[in-house]
Amino acid sequence: MSHREIVSTLRRLISEIRYISSEKKLHDSLLVKYIMMQFHKYKETDQQLCKAQEEMKFLALSYLCYLQSQRRFEEIHNQYHAKGERSVKETADMVGFKLPKDPK
């Protein structure tokens, strides 16, 4: 994984944390501090590769996938969650159909 990909993963991970965080400044968040500490701890030098760094990259991508999936689930759940009995028009609009005009 190149330096650019690592930074991109870190930014995307922090962006997802921003969605779930209740703190005003992410810089004050213990979670963000821990993630930054881990990224700095396993930072790669030019001639050094270590297995722990590969594990850190895998964990970061796994957490990112989990957070994105969790956010998308909440969006879908809120959009389609049963709100009691729906009218025929609401159901048709939800699935993208149009009802025929009533000539009465």
PDB file of N, CA and C in Angstrom:
ATOM      1  N   MET A   1       0.850  -1.158   0.000  1.00  0.00           N
ATOM      2  CA  MET A   1       0.000   0.000   0.000  1.00  0.00           C
ATOM      3  C   MET A   1       0.902   1.230   0.000  1.00  0.00           C
ATOM      4  N   SER A   2       0.688   2.141  -0.917  1.00  0.00           N
ATOM      5  CA  SER A   2       1.533   3.319  -1.000  1.00  0.00           C
ATOM      6  C   SER A   2       1.140   4.339   0.067  1.00  0.00           C
ATOM      7  N   HIS A   3       1.973   5.334   0.210  1.00  0.00           N
ATOM      8  CA  HIS A   3       1.715   6.385   1.200  1.00  0.00           C
ATOM      9  C   HIS A   3       0.396   7.094   0.900  1.00  0.00           C
ATOM     10  N   ARG A   4       0.127   7.332  -0.364  1.00  0.00           N
ATOM     11  CA  ARG A   4      -1.110   8.009  -0.769  1.00  0.00           C
ATOM     12  C   ARG A   4      -2.338   7.181  -0.382  1.00  0.00           C
ATOM     13  N   GLU A   5      -2.268   5.869  -0.554  1.00  0.00           N
ATOM     14  CA  GLU A   5      -3.390   4.997  -0.187  1.00  0.00           C
ATOM     15  C   GLU A   5      -3.590   4.962   1.324  1.00  0.00           C
ATOM     16  N   ILE A   6      -2.506   4.981   2.065  1.00  0.00           N
ATOM     17  CA  ILE A   6      -2.597   4.982   3.526  1.00  0.00           C
ATOM     18  C   ILE A   6      -3.271   6.256   4.011  1.00  0.00           C
ATOM     19  N   VAL A   7      -2.851   7.392   3.470  1.00  0.00           N
ATOM     20  CA  VAL A   7      -3.448   8.671   3.859  1.00  0.00           C
ATOM     21  C   VAL A   7      -4.918   8.710   3.463  1.00  0.00           C
ATOM     22  N   SER A   8      -5.231   8.190   2.295  1.00  0.00           N
ATOM     23  CA  SER A   8      -6.623   8.149   1.840  1.00  0.00           C
ATOM     24  C   SER A   8      -7.475   7.292   2.770  1.00  0.00           C
ATOM     25  N   THR A   9      -6.960   6.142   3.156  1.00  0.00           N
ATOM     26  CA  THR A   9      -7.685   5.265   4.084  1.00  0.00           C
ATOM     27  C   THR A   9      -7.895   5.961   5.423  1.00  0.00           C
ATOM     28  N   LEU A  10      -6.868   6.614   5.917  1.00  0.00           N
ATOM     29  CA  LEU A  10      -6.970   7.328   7.189  1.00  0.00           C
ATOM     30  C   LEU A  10      -8.014   8.438   7.108  1.00  0.00           C
ATOM     31  N   ARG A  11      -8.006   9.203   6.038  1.00  0.00           N
ATOM     32  CA  ARG A  11      -8.991  10.281   5.873  1.00  0.00           C
ATOM     33  C   ARG A  11     -10.409   9.735   5.794  1.00  0.00           C
ATOM     34  N   ARG A  12     -10.604   8.663   5.048  1.00  0.00           N
ATOM     35  CA  ARG A  12     -11.940   8.074   4.927  1.00  0.00           C
ATOM     36  C   ARG A  12     -12.407   7.517   6.264  1.00  0.00           C
ATOM     37  N   LEU A  13     -11.497   6.919   7.017  1.00  0.00           N
ATOM     38  CA  LEU A  13     -11.835   6.381   8.334  1.00  0.00           C
ATOM     39  C   LEU A  13     -12.256   7.505   9.283  1.00  0.00           C
ATOM     40  N   ILE A  14     -11.517   8.588   9.295  1.00  0.00           N
ATOM     41  CA  ILE A  14     -11.861   9.723  10.157  1.00  0.00           C
ATOM     42  C   ILE A  14     -13.155  10.381   9.692  1.00  0.00           C
ATOM     43  N   SER A  15     -13.386  10.404   8.404  1.00  0.00           N
ATOM     44  CA  SER A  15     -14.644  10.948   7.884  1.00  0.00           C
ATOM     45  C   SER A  15     -15.840  10.143   8.375  1.00  0.00           C
ATOM     46  N   GLU A  16     -15.713   8.820   8.385  1.00  0.00           N
ATOM     47  CA  GLU A  16     -16.803   7.978   8.886  1.00  0.00           C
ATOM     48  C   GLU A  16     -16.983   8.156  10.393  1.00  0.00           C
ATOM     49  N   ILE A  17     -15.892   8.358  11.111  1.00  0.00           N
ATOM     50  CA  ILE A  17     -15.989   8.588  12.550  1.00  0.00           C
ATOM     51  C   ILE A  17     -16.720   9.899  12.815  1.00  0.00           C
ATOM     52  N   ARG A  18     -16.533  10.870  11.938  1.00  0.00           N
ATOM     53  CA  ARG A  18     -17.212  12.155  12.083  1.00  0.00           C
ATOM     54  C   ARG A  18     -18.733  11.970  12.086  1.00  0.00           C
ATOM     55  N   TYR A  19     -19.249  11.009  11.305  1.00  0.00           N
ATOM     56  CA  TYR A  19     -20.688  10.763  11.255  1.00  0.00           C
ATOM     57  C   TYR A  19     -21.229  10.229  12.585  1.00  0.00           C
ATOM     58  N   ILE A  20     -20.438   9.431  13.270  1.00  0.00           N
ATOM     59  CA  ILE A  20     -20.943   8.800  14.490  1.00  0.00           C
ATOM     60  C   ILE A  20     -20.530   9.527  15.762  1.00  0.00           C
ATOM     61  N   SER A  21     -19.604  10.458  15.655  1.00  0.00           N
ATOM     62  CA  SER A  21     -19.073  11.115  16.844  1.00  0.00           C
ATOM     63  C   SER A  21     -20.014  12.211  17.335  1.00  0.00           C
ATOM     64  N   SER A  22     -20.100  12.331  18.645  1.00  0.00           N
ATOM     65  CA  SER A  22     -20.906  13.394  19.242  1.00  0.00           C
ATOM     66  C   SER A  22     -20.037  14.579  19.668  1.00  0.00           C
ATOM     67  N   GLU A  23     -18.746  14.435  19.540  1.00  0.00           N
ATOM     68  CA  GLU A  23     -17.836  15.505  19.941  1.00  0.00           C
ATOM     69  C   GLU A  23     -17.744  16.554  18.844  1.00  0.00           C
ATOM     70  N   LYS A  24     -17.578  17.807  19.271  1.00  0.00           N
ATOM     71  CA  LYS A  24     -17.519  18.900  18.301  1.00  0.00           C
ATOM     72  C   LYS A  24     -16.219  18.862  17.509  1.00  0.00           C
ATOM     73  N   LYS A  25     -15.123  18.617  18.202  1.00  0.00           N
ATOM     74  CA  LYS A  25     -13.823  18.552  17.538  1.00  0.00           C
ATOM     75  C   LYS A  25     -13.336  17.114  17.563  1.00  0.00           C
ATOM     76  N   LEU A  26     -13.061  16.582  16.394  1.00  0.00           N
ATOM     77  CA  LEU A  26     -12.565  15.202  16.336  1.00  0.00           C
ATOM     78  C   LEU A  26     -11.167  15.084  16.926  1.00  0.00           C
ATOM     79  N   HIS A  27     -10.443  16.172  16.900  1.00  0.00           N
ATOM     80  CA  HIS A  27      -9.088  16.144  17.439  1.00  0.00           C
ATOM     81  C   HIS A  27      -9.089  15.788  18.925  1.00  0.00           C
ATOM     82  N   ASP A  28     -10.187  16.076  19.623  1.00  0.00           N
ATOM     83  CA  ASP A  28     -10.296  15.767  21.048  1.00  0.00           C
ATOM     84  C   ASP A  28     -10.775  14.341  21.308  1.00  0.00           C
ATOM     85  N   SER A  29     -11.201  13.646  20.279  1.00  0.00           N
ATOM     86  CA  SER A  29     -11.753  12.304  20.431  1.00  0.00           C
ATOM     87  C   SER A  29     -10.653  11.290  20.758  1.00  0.00           C
ATOM     88  N   LEU A  30     -10.917  10.458  21.758  1.00  0.00           N
ATOM     89  CA  LEU A  30      -9.951   9.414  22.116  1.00  0.00           C
ATOM     90  C   LEU A  30      -9.780   8.411  20.983  1.00  0.00           C
ATOM     91  N   LEU A  31     -10.864   8.132  20.272  1.00  0.00           N
ATOM     92  CA  LEU A  31     -10.806   7.185  19.161  1.00  0.00           C
ATOM     93  C   LEU A  31      -9.873   7.683  18.064  1.00  0.00           C
ATOM     94  N   VAL A  32      -9.999   8.944  17.697  1.00  0.00           N
ATOM     95  CA  VAL A  32      -9.140   9.507  16.649  1.00  0.00           C
ATOM     96  C   VAL A  32      -7.690   9.560  17.130  1.00  0.00           C
ATOM     97  N   LYS A  33      -7.485   9.915  18.373  1.00  0.00           N
ATOM     98  CA  LYS A  33      -6.120   9.946  18.912  1.00  0.00           C
ATOM     99  C   LYS A  33      -5.492   8.556  18.861  1.00  0.00           C
ATOM    100  N   TYR A  34      -6.273   7.534  19.216  1.00  0.00           N
ATOM    101  CA  TYR A  34      -5.764   6.162  19.188  1.00  0.00           C
ATOM    102  C   TYR A  34      -5.425   5.733  17.758  1.00  0.00           C
ATOM    103  N   ILE A  35      -6.308   6.041  16.820  1.00  0.00           N
ATOM    104  CA  ILE A  35      -6.061   5.667  15.421  1.00  0.00           C
ATOM    105  C   ILE A  35      -4.805   6.353  14.903  1.00  0.00           C
ATOM    106  N   MET A  36      -4.659   7.637  15.185  1.00  0.00           N
ATOM    107  CA  MET A  36      -3.471   8.362  14.727  1.00  0.00           C
ATOM    108  C   MET A  36      -2.207   7.786  15.369  1.00  0.00           C
ATOM    109  N   MET A  37      -2.291   7.436  16.645  1.00  0.00           N
ATOM    110  CA  MET A  37      -1.146   6.849  17.334  1.00  0.00           C
ATOM    111  C   MET A  37      -0.749   5.522  16.673  1.00  0.00           C
ATOM    112  N   GLN A  38      -1.743   4.698  16.312  1.00  0.00           N
ATOM    113  CA  GLN A  38      -1.452   3.417  15.672  1.00  0.00           C
ATOM    114  C   GLN A  38      -0.852   3.614  14.282  1.00  0.00           C
ATOM    115  N   PHE A  39      -1.381   4.578  13.518  1.00  0.00           N
ATOM    116  CA  PHE A  39      -0.826   4.837  12.192  1.00  0.00           C
ATOM    117  C   PHE A  39       0.618   5.322  12.299  1.00  0.00           C
ATOM    118  N   HIS A  40       0.918   6.174  13.268  1.00  0.00           N
ATOM    119  CA  HIS A  40       2.294   6.648  13.443  1.00  0.00           C
ATOM    120  C   HIS A  40       3.201   5.541  13.966  1.00  0.00           C
ATOM    121  N   LYS A  41       2.671   4.692  14.814  1.00  0.00           N
ATOM    122  CA  LYS A  41       3.464   3.606  15.391  1.00  0.00           C
ATOM    123  C   LYS A  41       3.957   2.638  14.315  1.00  0.00           C
ATOM    124  N   TYR A  42       3.099   2.353  13.341  1.00  0.00           N
ATOM    125  CA  TYR A  42       3.459   1.377  12.314  1.00  0.00           C
ATOM    126  C   TYR A  42       3.799   2.032  10.986  1.00  0.00           C
ATOM    127  N   LYS A  43       4.248   3.272  11.053  1.00  0.00           N
ATOM    128  CA  LYS A  43       4.640   3.970   9.835  1.00  0.00           C
ATOM    129  C   LYS A  43       5.851   3.267   9.214  1.00  0.00           C
ATOM    130  N   GLU A  44       5.830   3.167   7.915  1.00  0.00           N
ATOM    131  CA  GLU A  44       6.859   2.415   7.195  1.00  0.00           C
ATOM    132  C   GLU A  44       8.009   3.331   6.800  1.00  0.00           C
ATOM    133  N   THR A  45       9.224   2.850   6.955  1.00  0.00           N
ATOM    134  CA  THR A  45      10.372   3.564   6.423  1.00  0.00           C
ATOM    135  C   THR A  45      10.694   2.973   5.062  1.00  0.00           C
ATOM    136  N   ASP A  46      11.654   3.550   4.365  1.00  0.00           N
ATOM    137  CA  ASP A  46      11.961   3.123   3.003  1.00  0.00           C
ATOM    138  C   ASP A  46      12.384   1.665   2.906  1.00  0.00           C
ATOM    139  N   GLN A  47      13.174   1.199   3.849  1.00  0.00           N
ATOM    140  CA  GLN A  47      13.706  -0.150   3.721  1.00  0.00           C
ATOM    141  C   GLN A  47      13.163  -1.105   4.773  1.00  0.00           C
ATOM    142  N   GLN A  48      12.102  -0.743   5.409  1.00  0.00           N
ATOM    143  CA  GLN A  48      11.590  -1.606   6.478  1.00  0.00           C
ATOM    144  C   GLN A  48      10.136  -1.961   6.194  1.00  0.00           C
ATOM    145  N   LEU A  49       9.864  -3.236   6.134  1.00  0.00           N
ATOM    146  CA  LEU A  49       8.499  -3.729   6.011  1.00  0.00           C
ATOM    147  C   LEU A  49       8.245  -4.626   7.206  1.00  0.00           C
ATOM    148  N   CYS A  50       7.115  -4.462   7.821  1.00  0.00           N
ATOM    149  CA  CYS A  50       6.832  -5.343   8.944  1.00  0.00           C
ATOM    150  C   CYS A  50       5.419  -5.885   8.825  1.00  0.00           C
ATOM    151  N   LYS A  51       5.222  -7.046   9.379  1.00  0.00           N
ATOM    152  CA  LYS A  51       3.922  -7.708   9.320  1.00  0.00           C
ATOM    153  C   LYS A  51       2.868  -6.924  10.094  1.00  0.00           C
ATOM    154  N   ALA A  52       3.283  -6.279  11.176  1.00  0.00           N
ATOM    155  CA  ALA A  52       2.334  -5.507  11.982  1.00  0.00           C
ATOM    156  C   ALA A  52       1.730  -4.362  11.178  1.00  0.00           C
ATOM    157  N   GLN A  53       2.528  -3.779  10.292  1.00  0.00           N
ATOM    158  CA  GLN A  53       1.991  -2.687   9.470  1.00  0.00           C
ATOM    159  C   GLN A  53       0.930  -3.205   8.508  1.00  0.00           C
ATOM    160  N   GLU A  54       1.157  -4.371   7.930  1.00  0.00           N
ATOM    161  CA  GLU A  54       0.157  -4.956   7.036  1.00  0.00           C
ATOM    162  C   GLU A  54      -1.122  -5.288   7.797  1.00  0.00           C
ATOM    163  N   GLU A  55      -0.970  -5.772   9.017  1.00  0.00           N
ATOM    164  CA  GLU A  55      -2.140  -6.054   9.845  1.00  0.00           C
ATOM    165  C   GLU A  55      -2.888  -4.766  10.178  1.00  0.00           C
ATOM    166  N   MET A  56      -2.141  -3.680  10.446  1.00  0.00           N
ATOM    167  CA  MET A  56      -2.753  -2.391  10.739  1.00  0.00           C
ATOM    168  C   MET A  56      -3.544  -1.885   9.540  1.00  0.00           C
ATOM    169  N   LYS A  57      -3.003  -2.038   8.346  1.00  0.00           N
ATOM    170  CA  LYS A  57      -3.707  -1.619   7.129  1.00  0.00           C
ATOM    171  C   LYS A  57      -4.985  -2.429   6.946  1.00  0.00           C
ATOM    172  N   PHE A  58      -4.882  -3.732   7.175  1.00  0.00           N
ATOM    173  CA  PHE A  58      -6.056  -4.590   7.048  1.00  0.00           C
ATOM    174  C   PHE A  58      -7.129  -4.204   8.060  1.00  0.00           C
ATOM    175  N   LEU A  59      -6.724  -3.957   9.298  1.00  0.00           N
ATOM    176  CA  LEU A  59      -7.680  -3.548  10.329  1.00  0.00           C
ATOM    177  C   LEU A  59      -8.323  -2.209   9.991  1.00  0.00           C
ATOM    178  N   ALA A  60      -7.530  -1.268   9.499  1.00  0.00           N
ATOM    179  CA  ALA A  60      -8.072   0.046   9.142  1.00  0.00           C
ATOM    180  C   ALA A  60      -9.114  -0.086   8.037  1.00  0.00           C
ATOM    181  N   LEU A  61      -8.811  -0.883   7.022  1.00  0.00           N
ATOM    182  CA  LEU A  61      -9.777  -1.082   5.934  1.00  0.00           C
ATOM    183  C   LEU A  61     -11.007  -1.839   6.416  1.00  0.00           C
ATOM    184  N   SER A  62     -10.819  -2.770   7.339  1.00  0.00           N
ATOM    185  CA  SER A  62     -11.963  -3.510   7.891  1.00  0.00           C
ATOM    186  C   SER A  62     -12.870  -2.594   8.701  1.00  0.00           C
ATOM    187  N   TYR A  63     -12.277  -1.756   9.552  1.00  0.00           N
ATOM    188  CA  TYR A  63     -13.073  -0.809  10.339  1.00  0.00           C
ATOM    189  C   TYR A  63     -13.784   0.188   9.432  1.00  0.00           C
ATOM    190  N   LEU A  64     -13.096   0.637   8.394  1.00  0.00           N
ATOM    191  CA  LEU A  64     -13.711   1.567   7.449  1.00  0.00           C
ATOM    192  C   LEU A  64     -14.917   0.934   6.778  1.00  0.00           C
ATOM    193  N   CYS A  65     -14.767  -0.291   6.329  1.00  0.00           N
ATOM    194  CA  CYS A  65     -15.876  -1.013   5.698  1.00  0.00           C
ATOM    195  C   CYS A  65     -17.031  -1.177   6.677  1.00  0.00           C
ATOM    196  N   TYR A  66     -16.716  -1.513   7.920  1.00  0.00           N
ATOM    197  CA  TYR A  66     -17.755  -1.689   8.937  1.00  0.00           C
ATOM    198  C   TYR A  66     -18.509  -0.387   9.182  1.00  0.00           C
ATOM    199  N   LEU A  67     -17.787   0.712   9.347  1.00  0.00           N
ATOM    200  CA  LEU A  67     -18.437   1.992   9.630  1.00  0.00           C
ATOM    201  C   LEU A  67     -19.284   2.467   8.454  1.00  0.00           C
ATOM    202  N   GLN A  68     -18.768   2.286   7.224  1.00  0.00           N
ATOM    203  CA  GLN A  68     -19.551   2.673   6.048  1.00  0.00           C
ATOM    204  C   GLN A  68     -20.804   1.817   5.932  1.00  0.00           C
ATOM    205  N   SER A  69     -20.672   0.536   6.160  1.00  0.00           N
ATOM    206  CA  SER A  69     -21.822  -0.366   6.074  1.00  0.00           C
ATOM    207  C   SER A  69     -22.853  -0.043   7.147  1.00  0.00           C
ATOM    208  N   GLN A  70     -22.384   0.273   8.332  1.00  0.00           N
ATOM    209  CA  GLN A  70     -23.294   0.630   9.423  1.00  0.00           C
ATOM    210  C   GLN A  70     -24.075   1.896   9.088  1.00  0.00           C
ATOM    211  N   ARG A  71     -23.387   2.900   8.532  1.00  0.00           N
ATOM    212  CA  ARG A  71     -24.054   4.153   8.166  1.00  0.00           C
ATOM    213  C   ARG A  71     -25.069   3.922   7.055  1.00  0.00           C
ATOM    214  N   ARG A  72     -24.695   3.149   6.053  1.00  0.00           N
ATOM    215  CA  ARG A  72     -25.620   2.857   4.947  1.00  0.00           C
ATOM    216  C   ARG A  72     -26.821   2.057   5.427  1.00  0.00           C
ATOM    217  N   PHE A  73     -26.602   1.125   6.349  1.00  0.00           N
ATOM    218  CA  PHE A  73     -27.711   0.363   6.915  1.00  0.00           C
ATOM    219  C   PHE A  73     -28.702   1.292   7.606  1.00  0.00           C
ATOM    220  N   GLU A  74     -28.189   2.223   8.399  1.00  0.00           N
ATOM    221  CA  GLU A  74     -29.066   3.168   9.100  1.00  0.00           C
ATOM    222  C   GLU A  74     -29.874   4.001   8.114  1.00  0.00           C
ATOM    223  N   GLU A  75     -29.225   4.459   7.024  1.00  0.00           N
ATOM    224  CA  GLU A  75     -29.934   5.249   6.020  1.00  0.00           C
ATOM    225  C   GLU A  75     -31.050   4.433   5.372  1.00  0.00           C
ATOM    226  N   ILE A  76     -30.743   3.213   4.984  1.00  0.00           N
ATOM    227  CA  ILE A  76     -31.743   2.352   4.340  1.00  0.00           C
ATOM    228  C   ILE A  76     -32.846   1.993   5.324  1.00  0.00           C
ATOM    229  N   HIS A  77     -32.471   1.680   6.545  1.00  0.00           N
ATOM    230  CA  HIS A  77     -33.456   1.318   7.562  1.00  0.00           C
ATOM    231  C   HIS A  77     -34.416   2.479   7.830  1.00  0.00           C
ATOM    232  N   ASN A  78     -33.875   3.679   7.946  1.00  0.00           N
ATOM    233  CA  ASN A  78     -34.729   4.842   8.194  1.00  0.00           C
ATOM    234  C   ASN A  78     -35.638   5.146   7.010  1.00  0.00           C
ATOM    235  N   GLN A  79     -35.154   4.889   5.810  1.00  0.00           N
ATOM    236  CA  GLN A  79     -35.951   5.179   4.621  1.00  0.00           C
ATOM    237  C   GLN A  79     -37.094   4.182   4.445  1.00  0.00           C
ATOM    238  N   TYR A  80     -36.831   2.907   4.667  1.00  0.00           N
ATOM    239  CA  TYR A  80     -37.823   1.880   4.363  1.00  0.00           C
ATOM    240  C   TYR A  80     -38.460   1.238   5.596  1.00  0.00           C
ATOM    241  N   HIS A  81     -38.107   1.685   6.770  1.00  0.00           N
ATOM    242  CA  HIS A  81     -38.655   1.099   7.991  1.00  0.00           C
ATOM    243  C   HIS A  81     -40.172   1.249   8.005  1.00  0.00           C
ATOM    244  N   ALA A  82     -40.838   0.199   8.406  1.00  0.00           N
ATOM    245  CA  ALA A  82     -42.303   0.199   8.406  1.00  0.00           C
ATOM    246  C   ALA A  82     -42.834   1.304   9.307  1.00  0.00           C
ATOM    247  N   LYS A  83     -43.677   2.125   8.732  1.00  0.00           N
ATOM    248  CA  LYS A  83     -44.286   3.224   9.478  1.00  0.00           C
ATOM    249  C   LYS A  83     -45.778   2.975   9.592  1.00  0.00           C
ATOM    250  N   GLY A  84     -46.134   1.743   9.798  1.00  0.00           N
ATOM    251  CA  GLY A  84     -47.551   1.400   9.848  1.00  0.00           C
ATOM    252  C   GLY A  84     -48.056   1.091   8.446  1.00  0.00           C
ATOM    253  N   GLU A  85     -49.327   1.099   8.304  1.00  0.00           N
ATOM    254  CA  GLU A  85     -49.947   0.801   7.010  1.00  0.00           C
ATOM    255  C   GLU A  85     -49.724   1.973   6.057  1.00  0.00           C
ATOM    256  N   ARG A  86     -49.279   1.681   4.851  1.00  0.00           N
ATOM    257  CA  ARG A  86     -49.056   2.719   3.843  1.00  0.00           C
ATOM    258  C   ARG A  86     -50.201   2.713   2.845  1.00  0.00           C
ATOM    259  N   SER A  87     -50.417   3.868   2.269  1.00  0.00           N
ATOM    260  CA  SER A  87     -51.440   3.950   1.227  1.00  0.00           C
ATOM    261  C   SER A  87     -50.879   3.364  -0.062  1.00  0.00           C
ATOM    262  N   VAL A  88     -51.765   3.110  -1.013  1.00  0.00           N
ATOM    263  CA  VAL A  88     -51.338   2.559  -2.301  1.00  0.00           C
ATOM    264  C   VAL A  88     -50.415   3.551  -2.994  1.00  0.00           C
ATOM    265  N   LYS A  89     -50.716   4.836  -2.912  1.00  0.00           N
ATOM    266  CA  LYS A  89     -49.887   5.859  -3.552  1.00  0.00           C
ATOM    267  C   LYS A  89     -48.493   5.903  -2.922  1.00  0.00           C
ATOM    268  N   GLU A  90     -48.396   5.848  -1.594  1.00  0.00           N
ATOM    269  CA  GLU A  90     -47.090   5.864  -0.927  1.00  0.00           C
ATOM    270  C   GLU A  90     -46.259   4.644  -1.324  1.00  0.00           C
ATOM    271  N   THR A  91     -46.896   3.498  -1.399  1.00  0.00           N
ATOM    272  CA  THR A  91     -46.192   2.278  -1.788  1.00  0.00           C
ATOM    273  C   THR A  91     -45.711   2.369  -3.230  1.00  0.00           C
ATOM    274  N   ALA A  92     -46.562   2.869  -4.119  1.00  0.00           N
ATOM    275  CA  ALA A  92     -46.179   3.018  -5.528  1.00  0.00           C
ATOM    276  C   ALA A  92     -45.029   4.006  -5.664  1.00  0.00           C
ATOM    277  N   ASP A  93     -45.084   5.122  -4.943  1.00  0.00           N
ATOM    278  CA  ASP A  93     -44.004   6.103  -4.994  1.00  0.00           C
ATOM    279  C   ASP A  93     -42.698   5.524  -4.461  1.00  0.00           C
ATOM    280  N   MET A  94     -42.788   4.695  -3.430  1.00  0.00           N
ATOM    281  CA  MET A  94     -41.599   4.115  -2.817  1.00  0.00           C
ATOM    282  C   MET A  94     -40.858   3.196  -3.791  1.00  0.00           C
ATOM    283  N   VAL A  95     -41.595   2.446  -4.611  1.00  0.00           N
ATOM    284  CA  VAL A  95     -40.949   1.519  -5.546  1.00  0.00           C
ATOM    285  C   VAL A  95     -40.779   2.113  -6.934  1.00  0.00           C
ATOM    286  N   GLY A  96     -41.223   3.367  -7.125  1.00  0.00           N
ATOM    287  CA  GLY A  96     -40.972   4.043  -8.394  1.00  0.00           C
ATOM    288  C   GLY A  96     -42.061   3.890  -9.433  1.00  0.00           C
ATOM    289  N   PHE A  97     -43.244   3.507  -9.041  1.00  0.00           N
ATOM    290  CA  PHE A  97     -44.356   3.387  -9.988  1.00  0.00           C
ATOM    291  C   PHE A  97     -45.241   4.621  -9.896  1.00  0.00           C
ATOM    292  N   LYS A  98     -45.996   4.856 -10.975  1.00  0.00           N
ATOM    293  CA  LYS A  98     -46.992   5.924 -10.970  1.00  0.00           C
ATOM    294  C   LYS A  98     -48.358   5.285 -11.108  1.00  0.00           C
ATOM    295  N   LEU A  99     -49.277   5.778 -10.329  1.00  0.00           N
ATOM    296  CA  LEU A  99     -50.646   5.268 -10.409  1.00  0.00           C
ATOM    297  C   LEU A  99     -51.357   5.908 -11.597  1.00  0.00           C
ATOM    298  N   PRO A 100     -52.255   5.160 -12.229  1.00  0.00           N
ATOM    299  CA  PRO A 100     -53.007   5.755 -13.338  1.00  0.00           C
ATOM    300  C   PRO A 100     -53.941   6.842 -12.805  1.00  0.00           C
ATOM    301  N   LYS A 101     -54.223   7.807 -13.664  1.00  0.00           N
ATOM    302  CA  LYS A 101     -55.122   8.902 -13.283  1.00  0.00           C
ATOM    303  C   LYS A 101     -56.544   8.371 -13.183  1.00  0.00           C
ATOM    304  N   ASP A 102     -57.256   8.804 -12.164  1.00  0.00           N
ATOM    305  CA  ASP A 102     -58.650   8.400 -11.968  1.00  0.00           C
ATOM    306  C   ASP A 102     -59.537   9.346 -12.785  1.00  0.00           C
ATOM    307  N   PRO A 103     -60.304   8.843 -13.763  1.00  0.00           N
ATOM    308  CA  PRO A 103     -61.085   9.722 -14.647  1.00  0.00           C
ATOM    309  C   PRO A 103     -62.339  10.293 -13.995  1.00  0.00           C
ATOM    310  N   LYS A 104     -62.623  10.014 -12.774  1.00  0.00           N
ATOM    311  CA  LYS A 104     -63.856  10.487 -12.132  1.00  0.00           C
ATOM    312  C   LYS A 104     -63.894  11.949 -11.927  1.00  0.00           C
TER     313      LYS A 104
END
